[in-house]
PDB file of C-alpha atoms in Angstrom:
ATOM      1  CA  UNK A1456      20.371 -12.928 -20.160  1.00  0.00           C
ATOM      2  CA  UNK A1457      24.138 -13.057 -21.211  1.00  0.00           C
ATOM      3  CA  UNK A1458      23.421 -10.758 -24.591  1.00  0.00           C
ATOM      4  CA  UNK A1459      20.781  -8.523 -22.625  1.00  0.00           C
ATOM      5  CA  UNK A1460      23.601  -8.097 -19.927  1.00  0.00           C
ATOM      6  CA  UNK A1461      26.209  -6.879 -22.767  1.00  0.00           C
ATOM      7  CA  UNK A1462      23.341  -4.735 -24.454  1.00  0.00           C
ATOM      8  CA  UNK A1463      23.035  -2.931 -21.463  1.00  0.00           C
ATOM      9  CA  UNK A1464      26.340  -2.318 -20.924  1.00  0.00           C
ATOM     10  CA  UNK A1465      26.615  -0.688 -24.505  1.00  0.00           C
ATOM     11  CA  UNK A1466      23.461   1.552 -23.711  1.00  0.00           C
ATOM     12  CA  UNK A1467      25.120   2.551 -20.550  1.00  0.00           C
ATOM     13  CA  UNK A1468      28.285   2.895 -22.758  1.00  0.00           C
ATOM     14  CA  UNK A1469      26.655   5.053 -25.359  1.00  0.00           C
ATOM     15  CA  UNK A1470      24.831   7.320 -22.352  1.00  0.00           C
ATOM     16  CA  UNK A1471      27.835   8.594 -20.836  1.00  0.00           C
ATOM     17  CA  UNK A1472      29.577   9.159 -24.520  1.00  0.00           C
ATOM     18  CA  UNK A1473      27.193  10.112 -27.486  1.00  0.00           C
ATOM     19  CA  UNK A1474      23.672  10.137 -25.894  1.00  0.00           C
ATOM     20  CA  UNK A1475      24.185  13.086 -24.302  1.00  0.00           C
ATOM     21  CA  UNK A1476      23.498  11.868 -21.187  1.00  0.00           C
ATOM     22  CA  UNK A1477      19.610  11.928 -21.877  1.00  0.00           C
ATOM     23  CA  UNK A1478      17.948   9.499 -19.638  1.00  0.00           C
ATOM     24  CA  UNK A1479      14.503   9.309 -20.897  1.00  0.00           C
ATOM     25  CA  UNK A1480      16.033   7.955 -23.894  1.00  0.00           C
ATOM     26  CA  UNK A1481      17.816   5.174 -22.128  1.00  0.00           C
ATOM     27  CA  UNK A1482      15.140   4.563 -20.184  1.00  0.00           C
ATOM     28  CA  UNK A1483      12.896   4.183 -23.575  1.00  0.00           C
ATOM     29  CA  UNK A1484      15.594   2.096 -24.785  1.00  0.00           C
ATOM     30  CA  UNK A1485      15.982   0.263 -22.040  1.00  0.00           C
ATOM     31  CA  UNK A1486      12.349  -1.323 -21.768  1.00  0.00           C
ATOM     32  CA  UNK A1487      12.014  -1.434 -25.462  1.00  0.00           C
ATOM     33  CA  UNK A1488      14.978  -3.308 -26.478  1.00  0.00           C
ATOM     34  CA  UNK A1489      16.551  -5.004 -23.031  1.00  0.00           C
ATOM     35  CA  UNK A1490      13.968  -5.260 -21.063  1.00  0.00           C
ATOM     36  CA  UNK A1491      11.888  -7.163 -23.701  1.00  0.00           C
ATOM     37  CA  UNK A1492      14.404  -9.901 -24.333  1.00  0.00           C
ATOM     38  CA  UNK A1493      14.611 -10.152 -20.648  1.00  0.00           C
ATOM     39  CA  UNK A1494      11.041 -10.997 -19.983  1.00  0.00           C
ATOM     40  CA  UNK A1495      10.959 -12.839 -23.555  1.00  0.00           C
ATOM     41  CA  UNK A1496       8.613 -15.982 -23.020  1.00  0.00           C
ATOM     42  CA  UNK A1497       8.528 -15.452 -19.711  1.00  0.00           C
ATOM     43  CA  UNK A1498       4.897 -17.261 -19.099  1.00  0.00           C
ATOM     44  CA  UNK A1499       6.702 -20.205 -20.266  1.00  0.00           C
ATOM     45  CA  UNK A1500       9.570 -20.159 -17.672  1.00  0.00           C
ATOM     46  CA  UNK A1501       8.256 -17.729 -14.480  1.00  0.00           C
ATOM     47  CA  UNK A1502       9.016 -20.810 -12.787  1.00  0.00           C
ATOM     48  CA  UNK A1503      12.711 -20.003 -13.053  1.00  0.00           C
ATOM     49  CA  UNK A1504      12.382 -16.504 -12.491  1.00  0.00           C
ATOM     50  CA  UNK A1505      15.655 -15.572 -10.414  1.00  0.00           C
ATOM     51  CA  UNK A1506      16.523 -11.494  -8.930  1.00  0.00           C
ATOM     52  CA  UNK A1507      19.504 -12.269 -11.642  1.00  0.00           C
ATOM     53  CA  UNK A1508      16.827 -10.832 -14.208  1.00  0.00           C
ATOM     54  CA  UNK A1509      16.741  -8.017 -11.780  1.00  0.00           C
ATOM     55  CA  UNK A1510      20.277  -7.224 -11.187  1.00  0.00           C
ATOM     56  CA  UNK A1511      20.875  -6.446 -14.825  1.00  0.00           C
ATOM     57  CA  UNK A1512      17.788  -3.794 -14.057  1.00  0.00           C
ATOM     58  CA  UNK A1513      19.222  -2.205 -11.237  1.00  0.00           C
ATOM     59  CA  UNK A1514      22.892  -2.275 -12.514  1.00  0.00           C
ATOM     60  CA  UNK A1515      21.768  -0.309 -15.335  1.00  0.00           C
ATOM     61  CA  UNK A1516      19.692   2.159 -13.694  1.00  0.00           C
ATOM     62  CA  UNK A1517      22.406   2.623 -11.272  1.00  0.00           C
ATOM     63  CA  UNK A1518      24.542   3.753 -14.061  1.00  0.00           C
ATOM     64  CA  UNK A1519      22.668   5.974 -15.775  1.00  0.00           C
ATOM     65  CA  UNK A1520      21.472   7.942 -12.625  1.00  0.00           C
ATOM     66  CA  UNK A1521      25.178   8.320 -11.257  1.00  0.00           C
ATOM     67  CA  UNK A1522      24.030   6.073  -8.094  1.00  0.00           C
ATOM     68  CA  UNK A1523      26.040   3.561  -5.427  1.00  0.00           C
ATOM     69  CA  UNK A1524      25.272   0.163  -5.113  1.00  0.00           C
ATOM     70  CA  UNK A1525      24.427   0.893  -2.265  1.00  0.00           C
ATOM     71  CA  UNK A1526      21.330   2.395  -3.614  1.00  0.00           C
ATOM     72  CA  UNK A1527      18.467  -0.003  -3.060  1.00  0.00           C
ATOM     73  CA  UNK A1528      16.582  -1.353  -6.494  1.00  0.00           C
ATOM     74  CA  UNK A1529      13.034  -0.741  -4.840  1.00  0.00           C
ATOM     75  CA  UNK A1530      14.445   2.772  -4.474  1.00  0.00           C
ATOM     76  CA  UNK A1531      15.365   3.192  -7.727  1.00  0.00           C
ATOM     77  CA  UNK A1532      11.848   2.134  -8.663  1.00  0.00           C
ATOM     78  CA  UNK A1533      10.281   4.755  -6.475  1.00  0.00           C
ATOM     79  CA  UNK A1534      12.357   7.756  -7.695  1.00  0.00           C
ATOM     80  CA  UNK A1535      11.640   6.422 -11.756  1.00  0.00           C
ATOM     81  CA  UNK A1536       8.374   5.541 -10.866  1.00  0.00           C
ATOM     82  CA  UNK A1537       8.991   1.973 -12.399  1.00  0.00           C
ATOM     83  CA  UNK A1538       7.344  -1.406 -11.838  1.00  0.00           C
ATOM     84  CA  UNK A1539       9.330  -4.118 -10.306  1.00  0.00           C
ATOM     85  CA  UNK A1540      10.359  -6.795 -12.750  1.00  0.00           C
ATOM     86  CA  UNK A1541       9.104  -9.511 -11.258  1.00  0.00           C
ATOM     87  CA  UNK A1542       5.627  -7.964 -11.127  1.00  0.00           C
ATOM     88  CA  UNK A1543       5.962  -7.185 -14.758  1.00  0.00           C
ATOM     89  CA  UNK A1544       6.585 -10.943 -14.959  1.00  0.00           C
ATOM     90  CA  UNK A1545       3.550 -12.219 -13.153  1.00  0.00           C
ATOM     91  CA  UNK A1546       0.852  -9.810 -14.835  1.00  0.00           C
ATOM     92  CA  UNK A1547       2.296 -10.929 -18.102  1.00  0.00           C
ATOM     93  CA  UNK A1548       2.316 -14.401 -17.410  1.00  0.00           C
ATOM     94  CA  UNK A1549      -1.508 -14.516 -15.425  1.00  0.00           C
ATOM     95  CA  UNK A1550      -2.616 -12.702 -18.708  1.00  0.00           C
ATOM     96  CA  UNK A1551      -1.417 -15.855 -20.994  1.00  0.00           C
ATOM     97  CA  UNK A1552      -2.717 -17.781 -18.330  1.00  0.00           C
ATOM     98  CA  UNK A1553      -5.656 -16.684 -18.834  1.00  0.00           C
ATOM     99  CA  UNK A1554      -5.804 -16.698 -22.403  1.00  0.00           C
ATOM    100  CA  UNK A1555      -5.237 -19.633 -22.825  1.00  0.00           C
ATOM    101  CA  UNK A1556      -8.153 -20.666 -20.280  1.00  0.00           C
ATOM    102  CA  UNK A1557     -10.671 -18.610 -21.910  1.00  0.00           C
ATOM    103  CA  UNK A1558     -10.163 -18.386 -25.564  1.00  0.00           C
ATOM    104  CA  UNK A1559      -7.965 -21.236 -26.408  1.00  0.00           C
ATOM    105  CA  UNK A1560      -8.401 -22.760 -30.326  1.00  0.00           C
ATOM    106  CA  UNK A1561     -10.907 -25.533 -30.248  1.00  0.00           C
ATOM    107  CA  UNK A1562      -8.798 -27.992 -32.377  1.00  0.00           C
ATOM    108  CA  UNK A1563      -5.753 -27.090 -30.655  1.00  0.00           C
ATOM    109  CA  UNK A1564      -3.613 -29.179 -28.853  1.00  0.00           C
ATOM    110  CA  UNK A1565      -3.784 -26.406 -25.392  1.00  0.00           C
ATOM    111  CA  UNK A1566      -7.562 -27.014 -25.737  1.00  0.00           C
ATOM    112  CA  UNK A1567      -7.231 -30.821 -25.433  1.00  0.00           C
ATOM    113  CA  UNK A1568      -4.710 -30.610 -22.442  1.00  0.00           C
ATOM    114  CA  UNK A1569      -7.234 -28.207 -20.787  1.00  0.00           C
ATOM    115  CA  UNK A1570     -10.195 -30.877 -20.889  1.00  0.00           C
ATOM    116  CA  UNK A1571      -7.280 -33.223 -18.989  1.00  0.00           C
ATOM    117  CA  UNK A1572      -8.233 -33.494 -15.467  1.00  0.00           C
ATOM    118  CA  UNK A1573      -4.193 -33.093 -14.215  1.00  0.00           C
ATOM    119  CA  UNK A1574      -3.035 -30.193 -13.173  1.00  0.00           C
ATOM    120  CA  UNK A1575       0.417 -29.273 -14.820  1.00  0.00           C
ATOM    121  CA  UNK A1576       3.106 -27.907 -12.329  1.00  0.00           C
ATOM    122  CA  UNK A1577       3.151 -24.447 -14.178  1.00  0.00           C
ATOM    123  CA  UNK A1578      -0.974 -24.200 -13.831  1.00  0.00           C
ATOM    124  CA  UNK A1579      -0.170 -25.145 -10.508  1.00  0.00           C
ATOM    125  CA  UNK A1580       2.505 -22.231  -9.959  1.00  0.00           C
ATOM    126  CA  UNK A1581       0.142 -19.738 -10.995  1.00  0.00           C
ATOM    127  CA  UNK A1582      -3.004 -20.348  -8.787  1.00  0.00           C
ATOM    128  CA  UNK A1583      -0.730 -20.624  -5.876  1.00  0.00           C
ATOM    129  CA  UNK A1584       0.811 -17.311  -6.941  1.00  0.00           C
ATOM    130  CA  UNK A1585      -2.794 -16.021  -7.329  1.00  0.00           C
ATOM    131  CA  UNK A1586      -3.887 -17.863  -3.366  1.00  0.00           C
ATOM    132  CA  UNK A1587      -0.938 -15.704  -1.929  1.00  0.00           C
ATOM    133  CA  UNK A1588      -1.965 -12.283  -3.468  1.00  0.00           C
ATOM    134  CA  UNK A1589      -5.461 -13.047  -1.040  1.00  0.00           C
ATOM    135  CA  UNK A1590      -7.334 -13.764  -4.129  1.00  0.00           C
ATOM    136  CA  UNK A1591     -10.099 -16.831  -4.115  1.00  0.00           C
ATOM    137  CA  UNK A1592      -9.933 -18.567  -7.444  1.00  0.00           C
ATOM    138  CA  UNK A1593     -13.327 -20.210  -7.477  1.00  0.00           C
ATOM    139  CA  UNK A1594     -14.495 -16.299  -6.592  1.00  0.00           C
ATOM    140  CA  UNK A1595     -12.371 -15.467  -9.245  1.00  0.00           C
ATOM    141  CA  UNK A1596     -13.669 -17.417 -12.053  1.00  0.00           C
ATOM    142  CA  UNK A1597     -17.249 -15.831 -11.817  1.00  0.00           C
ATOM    143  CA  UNK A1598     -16.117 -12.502 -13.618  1.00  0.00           C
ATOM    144  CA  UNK A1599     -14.777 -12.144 -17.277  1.00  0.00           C
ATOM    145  CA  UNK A1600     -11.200 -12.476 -18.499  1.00  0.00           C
ATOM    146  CA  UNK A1601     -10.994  -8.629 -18.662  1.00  0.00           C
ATOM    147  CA  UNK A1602     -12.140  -8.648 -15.515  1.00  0.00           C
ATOM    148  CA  UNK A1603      -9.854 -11.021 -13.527  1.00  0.00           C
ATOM    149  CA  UNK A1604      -7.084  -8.933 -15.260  1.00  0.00           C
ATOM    150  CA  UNK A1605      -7.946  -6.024 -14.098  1.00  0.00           C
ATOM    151  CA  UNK A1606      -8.013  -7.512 -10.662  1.00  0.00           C
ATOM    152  CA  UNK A1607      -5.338  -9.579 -10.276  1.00  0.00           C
ATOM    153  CA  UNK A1608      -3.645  -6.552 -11.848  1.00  0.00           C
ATOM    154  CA  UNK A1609      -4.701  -3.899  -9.248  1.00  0.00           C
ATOM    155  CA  UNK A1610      -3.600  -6.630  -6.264  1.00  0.00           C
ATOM    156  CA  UNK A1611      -0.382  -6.853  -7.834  1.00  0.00           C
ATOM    157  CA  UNK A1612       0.528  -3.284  -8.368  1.00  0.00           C
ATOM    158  CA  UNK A1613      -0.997  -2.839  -4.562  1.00  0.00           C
ATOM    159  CA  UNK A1614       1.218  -5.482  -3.231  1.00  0.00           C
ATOM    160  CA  UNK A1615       4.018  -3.586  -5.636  1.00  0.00           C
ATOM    161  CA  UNK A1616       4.011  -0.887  -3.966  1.00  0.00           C
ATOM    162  CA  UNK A1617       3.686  -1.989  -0.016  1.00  0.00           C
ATOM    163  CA  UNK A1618       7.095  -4.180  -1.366  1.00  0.00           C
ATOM    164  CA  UNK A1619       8.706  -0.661  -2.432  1.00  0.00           C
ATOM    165  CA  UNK A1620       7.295   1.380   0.451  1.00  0.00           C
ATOM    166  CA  UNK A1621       9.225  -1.131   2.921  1.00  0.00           C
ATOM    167  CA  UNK A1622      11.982  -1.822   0.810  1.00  0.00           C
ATOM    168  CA  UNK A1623      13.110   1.836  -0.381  1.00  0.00           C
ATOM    169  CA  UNK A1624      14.023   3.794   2.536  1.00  0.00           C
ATOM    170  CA  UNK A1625      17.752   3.787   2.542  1.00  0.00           C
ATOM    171  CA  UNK A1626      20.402   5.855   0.692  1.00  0.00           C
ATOM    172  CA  UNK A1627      18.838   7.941  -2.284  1.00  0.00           C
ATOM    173  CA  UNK A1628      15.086   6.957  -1.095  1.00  0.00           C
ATOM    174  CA  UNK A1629      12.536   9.570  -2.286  1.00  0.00           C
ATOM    175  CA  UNK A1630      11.033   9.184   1.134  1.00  0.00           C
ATOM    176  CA  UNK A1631      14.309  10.844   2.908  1.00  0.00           C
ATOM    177  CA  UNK A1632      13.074  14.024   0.977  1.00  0.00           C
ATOM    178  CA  UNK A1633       9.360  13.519   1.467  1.00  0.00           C
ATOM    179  CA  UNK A1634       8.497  12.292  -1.834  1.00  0.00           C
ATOM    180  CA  UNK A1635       6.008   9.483  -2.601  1.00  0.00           C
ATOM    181  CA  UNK A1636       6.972   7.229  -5.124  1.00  0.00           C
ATOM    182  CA  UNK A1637       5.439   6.104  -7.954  1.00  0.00           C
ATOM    183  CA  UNK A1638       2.845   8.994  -8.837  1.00  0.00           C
ATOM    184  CA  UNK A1639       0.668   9.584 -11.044  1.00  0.00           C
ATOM    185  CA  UNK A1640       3.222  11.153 -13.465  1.00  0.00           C
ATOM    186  CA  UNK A1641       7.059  11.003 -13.560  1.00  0.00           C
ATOM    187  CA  UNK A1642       9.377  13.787 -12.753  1.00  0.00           C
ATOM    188  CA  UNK A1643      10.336  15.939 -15.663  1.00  0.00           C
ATOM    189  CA  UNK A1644      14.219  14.803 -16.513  1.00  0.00           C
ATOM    190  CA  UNK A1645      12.367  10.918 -16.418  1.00  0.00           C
ATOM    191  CA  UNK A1646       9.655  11.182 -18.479  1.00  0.00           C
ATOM    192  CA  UNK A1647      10.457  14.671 -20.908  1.00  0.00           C
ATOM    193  CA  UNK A1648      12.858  14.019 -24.240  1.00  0.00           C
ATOM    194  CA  UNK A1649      11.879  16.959 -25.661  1.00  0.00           C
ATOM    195  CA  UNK A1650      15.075  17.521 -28.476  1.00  0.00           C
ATOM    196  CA  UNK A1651      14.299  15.177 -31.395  1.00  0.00           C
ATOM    197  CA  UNK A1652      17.683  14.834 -32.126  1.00  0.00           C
ATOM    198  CA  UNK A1653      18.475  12.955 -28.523  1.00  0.00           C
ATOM    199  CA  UNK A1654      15.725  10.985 -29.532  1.00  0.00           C
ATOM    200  CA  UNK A1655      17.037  10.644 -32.968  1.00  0.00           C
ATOM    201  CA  UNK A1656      20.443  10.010 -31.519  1.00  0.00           C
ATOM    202  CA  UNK A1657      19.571   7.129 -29.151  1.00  0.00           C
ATOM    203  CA  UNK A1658      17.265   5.126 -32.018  1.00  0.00           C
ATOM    204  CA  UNK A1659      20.718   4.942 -34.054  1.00  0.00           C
ATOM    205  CA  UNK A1660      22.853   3.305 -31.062  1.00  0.00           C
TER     206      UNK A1660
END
């Protein structure tokens, strides 16, 4: 987290100097570069998943928008209609979950530890997640893998959002100005880098 904590101070660094101040570039940049290492391997250790990984979010997004801390992260969220980390995090580590439950190699050693009767503590940590989220897994296990994706995607972006709903309205909330977060599409200066040499520009930083 140490060198995705330093890259993001160079983006932010970068923003304010040569990037024109362009932020769906940094944004761009942000998940494709910082955000990545962040959430590298994460199935392996969600476990240890700490609001640490989070700070270095909202610190960033902070910057780049001009904000206080003050400003809540679930409000930043609504206004640039982002997913929470941590929900990132869980749909990407129920999906390897999965995976590895459905399709594993047959000579592999994953396959042999799934015939095991024990329960590892990780397995364990993800059907408890899945029990809180209201979701039966016996229930569960009658549809496909696509299938229980797409569902225990849907509950998480639906829990998601009730956590940003309660946890935005504060200083620079959306809601103070009658907006509802996370729409369909993002406002205009989020989601619009329309001069290819901004784009250009923030590929070489």
């Amino acid at each position: 987290s140490s060198l995705a904590k330093n890259k993001s101070a160079a983006l932010i660094r970068f923003f304010y100097q040569k990037g024109n101040q362009s932020v769906p570039a940094a944004l761009q940049i942000f998940q494709a570069s910082i955000l990545s290492r962040l959430l590298y391997g994460i199935p392996i250790w969600i476990q240890s998943f700490t609001k640490r990984v989070e700070s270095i979010c909202s610190t960033f997004l902070r910057r780049i928008l001009g904000l206080s801390n003050s400003t809540s992260y679930f409000a930043l969220c609504a206004e640039l209609n982002l997913h929470l980390i941590e929900s990132r995090a869980w749909v990407t580590t129920i999906k390897y979950w999965l995976h590895l439950h459905f399709r594993p190699s047959p000579n592999s050693l994953i396959a042999q530890f799934l015939t095991d009767p024990y329960i590892s503590l990780w397995s364990q940590n993800i059907g408890n997640k899945i029990k809180t989220m209201g979701i039966d897994l016996e229930s569960l296990y009658m549809h496909d893998e696509t299938a229980i994706v797409q569902i225990v995607r849907e509950r998480i972006w639906d829990i998601e959002m009730q956590t940003i709903n309660a946890g935005s309205r504060g200083v620079c909330s959306p809601y103070s100005m009658s907006l509802s977060p996370l729409q369909a599409f993002a406002a205009s200066y989020i989601s619009s880098l329309t001069n290819p040499l901004y784009r250009r520009v923030f590929m070489l930083a």
